Short mmCIF file of C-alpha atoms in Angstrom, two decimals:
data_model
loop_
_atom_site.label_atom_id
_atom_site.label_comp_id
_atom_site.label_asym_id
_atom_site.label_seq_id
_atom_site.Cartn_x
_atom_site.Cartn_y
_atom_site.Cartn_z
CA MET A 259 24.94 1.64 -185.47
CA ASN A 260 27.78 0.72 -183.18
CA PRO A 261 29.24 -2.69 -182.31
CA PHE A 262 28.38 -2.49 -178.60
CA ASN A 263 24.65 -2.02 -179.25
CA VAL A 264 24.59 -4.75 -181.90
CA ILE A 265 26.29 -7.30 -179.65
CA ARG A 266 24.22 -6.29 -176.61
CA ASP A 267 20.92 -6.68 -178.48
CA SER A 268 22.06 -9.96 -180.03
CA LEU A 269 23.14 -11.35 -176.67
CA TYR A 270 19.78 -10.44 -175.16
CA PHE A 271 17.99 -12.25 -177.99
CA PHE A 272 20.31 -15.27 -177.77
CA GLN A 273 19.73 -15.61 -174.03
CA ARG A 274 15.96 -15.29 -174.31
CA ASN A 275 15.75 -17.86 -177.10
CA LEU A 276 18.58 -20.15 -176.00
CA ARG A 277 16.35 -23.14 -175.30
CA GLN A 278 14.70 -23.18 -178.74
CA ILE A 279 17.99 -22.47 -180.52
CA ALA A 280 19.57 -25.38 -178.65
CA LEU A 281 16.68 -27.72 -179.47
CA LEU A 282 16.81 -26.62 -183.11
CA CYS A 283 20.54 -26.65 -183.77
CA LEU A 284 22.43 -28.58 -181.09
CA PRO A 285 21.47 -32.11 -182.25
CA LEU A 286 22.77 -31.35 -185.75
CA VAL A 287 25.87 -29.67 -184.33
CA ILE A 288 26.60 -32.87 -182.39
CA VAL A 289 26.06 -34.97 -185.54
CA GLU A 290 28.46 -32.71 -187.45
CA THR A 291 31.11 -33.02 -184.71
CA LEU A 292 30.65 -36.79 -184.58
CA LEU A 293 31.06 -37.06 -188.36
CA GLN A 294 34.22 -34.98 -188.10
CA GLN A 295 35.63 -37.31 -185.44
CA LEU A 296 34.76 -40.40 -187.47
CA LEU A 297 36.45 -38.94 -190.54
CA ASP A 298 39.53 -37.98 -188.53
CA ASN A 299 39.78 -41.51 -187.15
CA ALA A 300 39.25 -43.05 -190.58
CA VAL A 301 41.76 -41.00 -192.57
CA GLY A 302 44.27 -40.11 -189.85
CA PRO A 303 45.57 -36.82 -188.44
CA ASP A 304 47.62 -35.96 -191.54
CA ALA A 305 44.69 -36.12 -193.94
CA SER A 306 43.67 -33.25 -196.18
CA PRO A 307 41.50 -30.54 -194.56
CA ALA A 308 39.05 -31.20 -197.39
CA TYR A 309 37.66 -34.11 -195.38
CA GLY A 310 36.64 -31.71 -192.63
CA LEU A 311 34.97 -29.52 -195.25
CA VAL A 312 32.91 -32.50 -196.42
CA ALA A 313 31.57 -33.12 -192.91
CA GLY A 314 30.69 -29.46 -192.57
CA LEU A 315 28.92 -29.28 -195.93
CA LEU A 316 26.69 -32.21 -195.02
CA VAL A 317 25.28 -30.72 -191.82
CA TYR A 318 26.25 -27.03 -191.45
CA PRO A 319 23.79 -25.79 -194.13
CA LEU A 320 20.90 -27.54 -192.38
CA TYR A 321 21.22 -26.03 -188.92
CA THR A 322 22.45 -22.64 -190.14
CA ALA A 323 19.57 -22.21 -192.59
CA ALA A 324 17.14 -23.33 -189.87
CA LEU A 325 18.63 -20.79 -187.46
CA ILE A 326 18.38 -17.97 -190.02
CA LEU A 327 14.74 -18.86 -190.69
CA PHE A 328 14.11 -18.90 -186.94
CA LEU A 329 15.74 -15.48 -186.50
CA ASP A 330 13.65 -14.05 -189.31
CA ALA A 331 10.44 -15.52 -187.89
CA ARG A 332 11.14 -14.24 -184.37
CA SER A 333 11.90 -10.77 -185.77
CA ARG A 334 8.30 -10.78 -187.05
CA GLY A 335 6.89 -12.08 -183.77
CA GLU A 336 6.30 -15.61 -185.04
CA THR A 337 7.25 -18.89 -183.32
CA PRO A 338 7.46 -21.63 -185.96
CA ALA A 339 7.85 -25.29 -185.04
CA ASN A 340 11.36 -26.70 -185.28
CA ARG A 341 10.23 -29.43 -187.66
CA ASP A 342 8.93 -26.79 -190.09
CA LEU A 343 12.21 -24.85 -189.93
CA LEU A 344 14.23 -28.01 -190.55
CA ALA A 345 11.97 -29.02 -193.43
CA MET A 346 12.52 -25.63 -195.08
CA SER A 347 16.27 -25.80 -194.45
CA LEU A 348 16.38 -29.24 -196.06
CA ARG A 349 14.91 -27.78 -199.26
CA LEU A 350 17.59 -25.07 -199.19
CA TRP A 351 20.44 -27.54 -198.59
CA PRO A 352 21.74 -27.92 -202.19
CA ARG A 353 22.13 -24.17 -202.80
CA PHE A 354 23.35 -23.49 -199.26
CA ALA A 355 25.95 -26.26 -199.44
CA LEU A 356 27.22 -24.87 -202.75
CA LEU A 357 27.42 -21.36 -201.28
CA SER A 358 29.25 -22.66 -198.19
CA ALA A 359 31.76 -24.52 -200.36
CA ILE A 360 32.47 -21.47 -202.55
CA ASN A 361 32.74 -19.14 -199.55
CA THR A 362 35.05 -21.51 -197.67
CA ILE A 363 37.36 -22.04 -200.64
CA ALA A 364 37.50 -18.30 -201.35
CA ILE A 365 38.26 -17.42 -197.71
CA VAL A 366 40.89 -20.16 -197.33
CA LEU A 367 42.61 -19.01 -200.52
CA GLY A 368 42.43 -15.43 -199.26
CA LEU A 369 43.96 -16.39 -195.92
CA SER A 370 46.81 -18.10 -197.74
CA LEU A 371 47.55 -14.81 -199.54
CA TYR A 372 49.11 -12.90 -196.65
CA PHE A 373 45.99 -13.34 -194.46
CA ILE A 374 44.42 -9.90 -195.11
CA PRO A 375 42.46 -10.94 -198.25
CA GLY A 376 40.88 -13.77 -196.26
CA ILE A 377 39.73 -11.37 -193.55
CA TRP A 378 38.32 -9.03 -196.19
CA LEU A 379 36.43 -11.88 -197.87
CA THR A 380 35.08 -13.10 -194.53
CA VAL A 381 33.49 -9.69 -193.95
CA ILE A 382 32.15 -8.95 -197.42
CA LEU A 383 30.63 -12.43 -197.76
CA ALA A 384 29.11 -12.35 -194.26
CA PHE A 385 25.58 -11.63 -195.50
CA SER A 386 25.49 -14.07 -198.41
CA GLU A 387 23.83 -16.83 -196.34
CA TYR A 388 21.02 -14.49 -195.27
CA LEU A 389 20.45 -13.35 -198.84
CA LEU A 390 20.25 -16.95 -200.04
CA VAL A 391 17.88 -18.10 -197.29
CA LEU A 392 15.66 -15.04 -196.88
CA ARG A 393 15.63 -13.58 -200.39
CA GLY A 394 16.02 -16.78 -202.39
CA ARG A 395 19.19 -15.67 -204.15
CA GLU A 396 21.36 -18.12 -206.05
CA PRO A 397 24.84 -18.62 -204.52
CA LEU A 398 26.82 -16.35 -206.84
CA ARG A 399 24.20 -13.62 -206.77
CA ALA A 400 24.05 -13.86 -202.96
CA MET A 401 27.82 -13.33 -202.82
CA LYS A 402 27.60 -10.36 -205.17
CA GLU A 403 24.77 -8.72 -203.21
CA SER A 404 26.57 -9.38 -199.91
CA PHE A 405 29.52 -7.44 -201.28
CA ALA A 406 27.22 -4.51 -202.10
CA LEU A 407 25.40 -4.78 -198.76
CA SER A 408 28.64 -4.68 -196.76
CA ARG A 409 29.77 -1.47 -198.47
CA GLY A 410 29.91 1.24 -195.84
CA HIS A 411 29.53 -1.30 -193.03
CA PHE A 412 32.86 -3.13 -193.28
CA TRP A 413 34.34 -1.97 -189.98
CA LEU A 414 31.12 -2.52 -188.05
CA THR A 415 30.87 -6.07 -189.36
CA PHE A 416 34.58 -6.76 -188.84
CA THR A 417 34.51 -5.45 -185.26
CA CYS A 418 31.45 -7.49 -184.35
CA ILE A 419 32.92 -10.68 -185.83
CA LEU A 420 36.19 -10.10 -183.99
CA CYS A 421 34.47 -9.33 -180.67
CA VAL A 422 32.42 -12.53 -180.90
CA MET A 423 34.91 -14.95 -182.40
CA GLY A 424 38.01 -13.69 -180.57
CA PRO A 425 36.89 -14.92 -177.13
CA LEU A 426 35.63 -18.18 -178.65
CA TRP A 427 39.01 -18.84 -180.29
CA LEU A 428 40.72 -18.15 -176.96
CA LEU A 429 38.29 -20.49 -175.21
CA LYS A 430 38.98 -23.18 -177.82
CA GLY A 431 42.73 -22.77 -177.36
CA LEU A 432 42.36 -22.95 -173.58
CA SER A 433 40.29 -26.13 -173.78
CA LEU A 434 42.89 -27.74 -176.06
CA SER A 435 45.68 -26.82 -173.65
CA LEU A 436 43.75 -28.21 -170.68
CA TYR A 437 42.72 -31.37 -172.53
CA PRO A 438 45.43 -32.04 -175.14
CA ALA A 439 45.07 -34.78 -177.74
CA PRO A 440 44.79 -37.71 -177.60
CA GLN A 441 41.77 -37.30 -175.39
CA ASN A 442 38.66 -39.20 -174.42
CA PRO A 443 36.46 -39.15 -177.58
CA VAL A 444 33.32 -38.39 -175.58
CA LEU A 445 34.98 -35.44 -173.85
CA MET A 446 36.25 -34.10 -177.18
CA LEU A 447 32.77 -34.53 -178.65
CA VAL A 448 31.33 -32.41 -175.82
CA ILE A 449 34.03 -29.72 -176.12
CA ASP A 450 33.89 -29.45 -179.92
CA SER A 451 30.08 -29.49 -179.98
CA ALA A 452 29.88 -26.78 -177.33
CA HIS A 453 32.38 -24.63 -179.23
CA SER A 454 30.49 -25.04 -182.52
CA PHE A 455 27.18 -24.25 -180.83
CA LEU A 456 28.55 -21.08 -179.24
CA GLN A 457 29.74 -19.95 -182.67
CA LEU A 458 26.09 -19.73 -183.67
CA PHE A 459 25.97 -16.51 -181.67
CA SER A 460 27.93 -14.93 -184.53
CA SER A 461 25.01 -15.77 -186.84
CA VAL A 462 22.67 -13.92 -184.48
CA VAL A 463 24.99 -10.89 -184.48
CA LEU A 464 25.31 -10.86 -188.27
CA PHE A 465 21.54 -11.19 -188.64
CA ARG A 466 21.14 -8.15 -186.40
CA ILE A 467 23.52 -6.15 -188.63
CA TYR A 468 21.71 -7.44 -191.73
CA MET A 469 18.38 -6.23 -190.35
CA LEU A 470 19.77 -2.84 -189.34
CA ILE A 471 21.27 -2.30 -192.80
CA GLY A 472 17.91 -3.19 -194.35
CA GLU A 473 16.08 -0.77 -192.05
CA ASN A 474 18.48 2.06 -192.88
CA SER A 475 18.17 1.36 -196.60
CA ALA A 476 14.37 1.46 -196.34
CA LYS A 477 14.53 4.85 -194.62
CA ASP A 478 16.79 6.21 -197.36
#
């Protein structure tokens, strides 16, 4: 396994399935961004970041779980209806929201401790969402198994995350410099929604790594 092949294969899949991924996830991404804007306007720019976490926990688990289920189905040659994927993701919401909250708090605390622990936690917890959705693990067990699954694959996972998210962070920074706040709310909704949607590519990349690790383990 090398990062170039993983990203290349993931990009090919993302491009071929872009329409269905957009129909499945983009409406919820827009709702999440709109909720974030409404919260920002209601509590002000100096409010606690916890408010942003609340908006994410309401919607992020729904479209991310649906995307993971879609990726798994397509890997088996199936094409499920979006309504079925969303119905399944809704049933997973309580556990997924709890996992997202724990992961976010752990990573934020890690980033506050000289940054490196947060990066380490981001990588070792990268597969916890897939374990929860696809193997039915409880949040804490999913985190524990993600740690074990990432062993021996840390640098591959880290490199892929950096190669995907690095350009997206630069693009986000460029858009903020071109359209500084305060800005037209509709324009900001479009920019933030597009950025959040593009971040879903990282889920495709991580799923590819998750599948490759599983295939290698089966061979061993």
